[in-house]
PDB file of C-alpha atoms in Angstrom:
ATOM      1  CA  MET A  22     126.877 -69.294  67.487  1.00  0.00           C
ATOM      2  CA  THR A  23     130.561 -68.724  66.851  1.00  0.00           C
ATOM      3  CA  PRO A  24     133.216 -70.318  69.055  1.00  0.00           C
ATOM      4  CA  THR A  25     135.279 -68.298  71.485  1.00  0.00           C
ATOM      5  CA  PRO A  26     138.343 -66.842  69.733  1.00  0.00           C
ATOM      6  CA  PRO A  27     140.861 -67.733  68.608  1.00  0.00           C
ATOM      7  CA  TRP A  28     139.415 -69.915  65.861  1.00  0.00           C
ATOM      8  CA  THR A  29     139.710 -70.459  62.131  1.00  0.00           C
ATOM      9  CA  LEU A  30     137.318 -71.766  59.540  1.00  0.00           C
ATOM     10  CA  VAL A  31     138.690 -72.477  56.075  1.00  0.00           C
ATOM     11  CA  TYR A  32     136.535 -73.683  53.213  1.00  0.00           C
ATOM     12  CA  ALA A  33     137.803 -74.553  49.744  1.00  0.00           C
ATOM     13  CA  ASP A  34     134.855 -74.775  47.388  1.00  0.00           C
ATOM     14  CA  GLY A  35     134.417 -77.235  44.550  1.00  0.00           C
ATOM     15  CA  SER A  36     136.519 -75.047  42.252  1.00  0.00           C
ATOM     16  CA  ALA A  37     139.288 -74.631  44.885  1.00  0.00           C
ATOM     17  CA  ASN A  38     138.446 -71.004  45.721  1.00  0.00           C
ATOM     18  CA  VAL A  39     139.277 -70.503  49.405  1.00  0.00           C
ATOM     19  CA  PHE A  40     137.165 -68.720  52.022  1.00  0.00           C
ATOM     20  CA  ARG A  41     139.257 -68.116  55.155  1.00  0.00           C
ATOM     21  CA  PHE A  42     138.001 -66.770  58.482  1.00  0.00           C
ATOM     22  CA  GLN A  43     140.557 -66.109  61.262  1.00  0.00           C
ATOM     23  CA  ALA A  44     139.235 -64.862  64.590  1.00  0.00           C
ATOM     24  CA  ASP A  45     141.059 -63.270  67.477  1.00  0.00           C
ATOM     25  CA  ARG A  46     139.748 -61.149  70.329  1.00  0.00           C
ATOM     26  CA  VAL A  47     139.704 -58.023  68.108  1.00  0.00           C
ATOM     27  CA  GLY A  48     137.620 -59.374  65.233  1.00  0.00           C
ATOM     28  CA  VAL A  49     137.601 -61.747  62.314  1.00  0.00           C
ATOM     29  CA  ARG A  50     139.783 -61.410  59.263  1.00  0.00           C
ATOM     30  CA  PHE A  51     137.905 -62.712  56.223  1.00  0.00           C
ATOM     31  CA  THR A  52     139.697 -63.420  52.972  1.00  0.00           C
ATOM     32  CA  TYR A  53     138.456 -64.849  49.723  1.00  0.00           C
ATOM     33  CA  GLU A  54     141.282 -66.312  47.660  1.00  0.00           C
ATOM     34  CA  PRO A  55     139.976 -67.060  44.172  1.00  0.00           C
ATOM     35  CA  ILE A  56     141.448 -69.358  41.559  1.00  0.00           C
ATOM     36  CA  ARG A  57     143.000 -67.469  38.659  1.00  0.00           C
ATOM     37  CA  PRO A  58     142.820 -68.739  35.066  1.00  0.00           C
ATOM     38  CA  GLU A  59     146.461 -69.821  35.081  1.00  0.00           C
ATOM     39  CA  GLN A  60     145.762 -71.997  38.140  1.00  0.00           C
ATOM     40  CA  SER A  61     142.607 -73.621  36.773  1.00  0.00           C
ATOM     41  CA  SER A  62     142.499 -76.994  35.052  1.00  0.00           C
ATOM     42  CA  THR A  63     140.869 -75.387  31.997  1.00  0.00           C
ATOM     43  CA  GLY A  64     143.183 -72.386  31.884  1.00  0.00           C
ATOM     44  CA  THR A  65     140.154 -70.092  31.639  1.00  0.00           C
ATOM     45  CA  TYR A  66     138.214 -70.326  34.934  1.00  0.00           C
ATOM     46  CA  SER A  67     138.421 -67.361  37.297  1.00  0.00           C
ATOM     47  CA  GLY A  68     136.946 -67.310  40.790  1.00  0.00           C
ATOM     48  CA  GLY A  69     136.522 -63.544  40.580  1.00  0.00           C
ATOM     49  CA  ALA A  70     138.054 -60.765  42.637  1.00  0.00           C
ATOM     50  CA  PRO A  71     139.898 -61.437  45.891  1.00  0.00           C
ATOM     51  CA  ILE A  72     138.457 -60.022  49.115  1.00  0.00           C
ATOM     52  CA  GLU A  73     140.104 -59.106  52.378  1.00  0.00           C
ATOM     53  CA  GLN A  74     138.140 -57.476  55.172  1.00  0.00           C
ATOM     54  CA  LEU A  75     137.897 -57.238  58.935  1.00  0.00           C
ATOM     55  CA  MET A  76     134.550 -58.291  60.397  1.00  0.00           C
ATOM     56  CA  ALA A  77     133.198 -57.713  63.888  1.00  0.00           C
ATOM     57  CA  GLY A  78     133.273 -60.878  65.959  1.00  0.00           C
ATOM     58  CA  ASP A  79     129.520 -60.623  66.543  1.00  0.00           C
ATOM     59  CA  ASP A  80     128.629 -60.208  62.844  1.00  0.00           C
ATOM     60  CA  PRO A  81     125.543 -62.431  62.360  1.00  0.00           C
ATOM     61  CA  ARG A  82     126.929 -63.743  59.062  1.00  0.00           C
ATOM     62  CA  LEU A  83     129.699 -65.485  61.029  1.00  0.00           C
ATOM     63  CA  ALA A  84     127.185 -67.312  63.188  1.00  0.00           C
ATOM     64  CA  ALA A  85     125.372 -68.437  60.023  1.00  0.00           C
ATOM     65  CA  VAL A  86     128.638 -69.646  58.450  1.00  0.00           C
ATOM     66  CA  TRP A  87     129.482 -71.661  61.580  1.00  0.00           C
ATOM     67  CA  GLU A  88     125.957 -73.054  61.861  1.00  0.00           C
ATOM     68  CA  GLN A  89     126.053 -74.308  58.277  1.00  0.00           C
ATOM     69  CA  ALA A  90     129.618 -75.646  58.544  1.00  0.00           C
ATOM     70  CA  LEU A  91     128.787 -77.575  61.718  1.00  0.00           C
ATOM     71  CA  ALA A  92     125.644 -78.998  60.113  1.00  0.00           C
ATOM     72  CA  LEU A  93     127.730 -80.200  57.152  1.00  0.00           C
ATOM     73  CA  GLU A  94     130.278 -81.694  59.556  1.00  0.00           C
ATOM     74  CA  ALA A  95     127.526 -83.579  61.390  1.00  0.00           C
ATOM     75  CA  ASP A  96     125.986 -84.855  58.132  1.00  0.00           C
ATOM     76  CA  THR A  97     128.526 -87.636  57.670  1.00  0.00           C
ATOM     77  CA  GLU A  98     126.338 -89.312  55.045  1.00  0.00           C
ATOM     78  CA  HIS A  99     127.529 -86.615  52.626  1.00  0.00           C
ATOM     79  CA  HIS A 100     131.216 -86.773  53.556  1.00  0.00           C
ATOM     80  CA  ALA A 101     133.779 -88.025  51.054  1.00  0.00           C
ATOM     81  CA  ASP A 102     136.847 -90.147  51.745  1.00  0.00           C
ATOM     82  CA  GLU A 103     138.850 -88.429  49.028  1.00  0.00           C
ATOM     83  CA  ARG A 104     138.336 -85.155  47.236  1.00  0.00           C
ATOM     84  CA  ASN A 105     136.803 -85.219  43.799  1.00  0.00           C
ATOM     85  CA  LYS A 106     136.289 -82.239  41.517  1.00  0.00           C
ATOM     86  CA  GLY A 107     133.382 -80.221  42.877  1.00  0.00           C
ATOM     87  CA  ASP A 108     133.658 -81.403  46.478  1.00  0.00           C
ATOM     88  CA  GLY A 109     134.191 -78.932  49.311  1.00  0.00           C
ATOM     89  CA  ALA A 110     136.997 -79.153  51.874  1.00  0.00           C
ATOM     90  CA  PHE A 111     136.675 -77.799  55.414  1.00  0.00           C
ATOM     91  CA  THR A 112     139.256 -77.178  58.115  1.00  0.00           C
ATOM     92  CA  LEU A 113     137.834 -76.000  61.451  1.00  0.00           C
ATOM     93  CA  THR A 114     140.165 -75.023  64.276  1.00  0.00           C
ATOM     94  CA  THR A 115     138.927 -74.157  67.749  1.00  0.00           C
ATOM     95  CA  GLY A 116     141.369 -73.996  70.630  1.00  0.00           C
ATOM     96  CA  GLU A 117     143.764 -76.906  70.201  1.00  0.00           C
ATOM     97  CA  GLN A 118     141.352 -78.963  68.099  1.00  0.00           C
ATOM     98  CA  ARG A 119     141.627 -79.131  64.296  1.00  0.00           C
ATOM     99  CA  ARG A 120     139.019 -80.992  62.255  1.00  0.00           C
ATOM    100  CA  ARG A 121     139.134 -81.622  58.524  1.00  0.00           C
ATOM    101  CA  PHE A 122     136.431 -83.142  56.373  1.00  0.00           C
ATOM    102  CA  LEU A 123     135.306 -83.327  52.755  1.00  0.00           C
ATOM    103  CA  VAL A 124     131.713 -82.843  51.633  1.00  0.00           C
ATOM    104  CA  VAL A 125     130.275 -83.956  48.307  1.00  0.00           C
ATOM    105  CA  ARG A 126     129.168 -81.232  45.909  1.00  0.00           C
ATOM    106  CA  ALA A 127     125.449 -81.893  46.189  1.00  0.00           C
ATOM    107  CA  ALA A 128     125.520 -81.106  49.920  1.00  0.00           C
ATOM    108  CA  THR A 129     127.518 -77.853  49.661  1.00  0.00           C
ATOM    109  CA  ARG A 130     125.303 -75.917  47.244  1.00  0.00           C
ATOM    110  CA  THR A 131     123.326 -74.013  49.890  1.00  0.00           C
ATOM    111  CA  PHE A 132     126.469 -73.165  51.863  1.00  0.00           C
ATOM    112  CA  GLU A 133     128.270 -71.932  48.743  1.00  0.00           C
ATOM    113  CA  ALA A 134     125.250 -69.848  47.699  1.00  0.00           C
ATOM    114  CA  TYR A 135     125.279 -68.211  51.141  1.00  0.00           C
ATOM    115  CA  LEU A 136     128.992 -67.408  50.857  1.00  0.00           C
ATOM    116  CA  ARG A 137     128.549 -65.994  47.341  1.00  0.00           C
ATOM    117  CA  HIS A 138     125.592 -63.815  48.308  1.00  0.00           C
ATOM    118  CA  GLU A 139     126.392 -62.699  51.859  1.00  0.00           C
ATOM    119  CA  LEU A 140     130.182 -62.451  51.764  1.00  0.00           C
ATOM    120  CA  ARG A 141     131.011 -61.829  48.120  1.00  0.00           C
ATOM    121  CA  GLY A 142     127.884 -59.778  47.348  1.00  0.00           C
ATOM    122  CA  LEU A 143     126.980 -61.800  44.250  1.00  0.00           C
ATOM    123  CA  ASP A 144     123.491 -62.810  43.175  1.00  0.00           C
ATOM    124  CA  GLU A 145     124.489 -65.547  40.737  1.00  0.00           C
TER     125      GLU A 145
END
């Protein structure tokens, strides 16, 4: 279940590609902001093509994203105190409340696979 708008959910994956969801009463603006080779530590990694789209507020993929993000937030055993390469970084904002947390790579694999498949349309 998604929160009542306005809200934001921002996730930076283990390679620093950013998935940003910004909801208002009209819908949800989804953007994928990939790392470009010149930004990567190797100078060769690319996160792929950027995406920007408007989603309906009741899109079931949004509920699934929130469900998984909240489960990762609750699973404090897999949180990290500082970000290491491969770890995911979340910022969740609902109403006046902003929460930030880091999740170790091993715990983010399912979430990242969902984002790749359902929101980027990749089957890798």
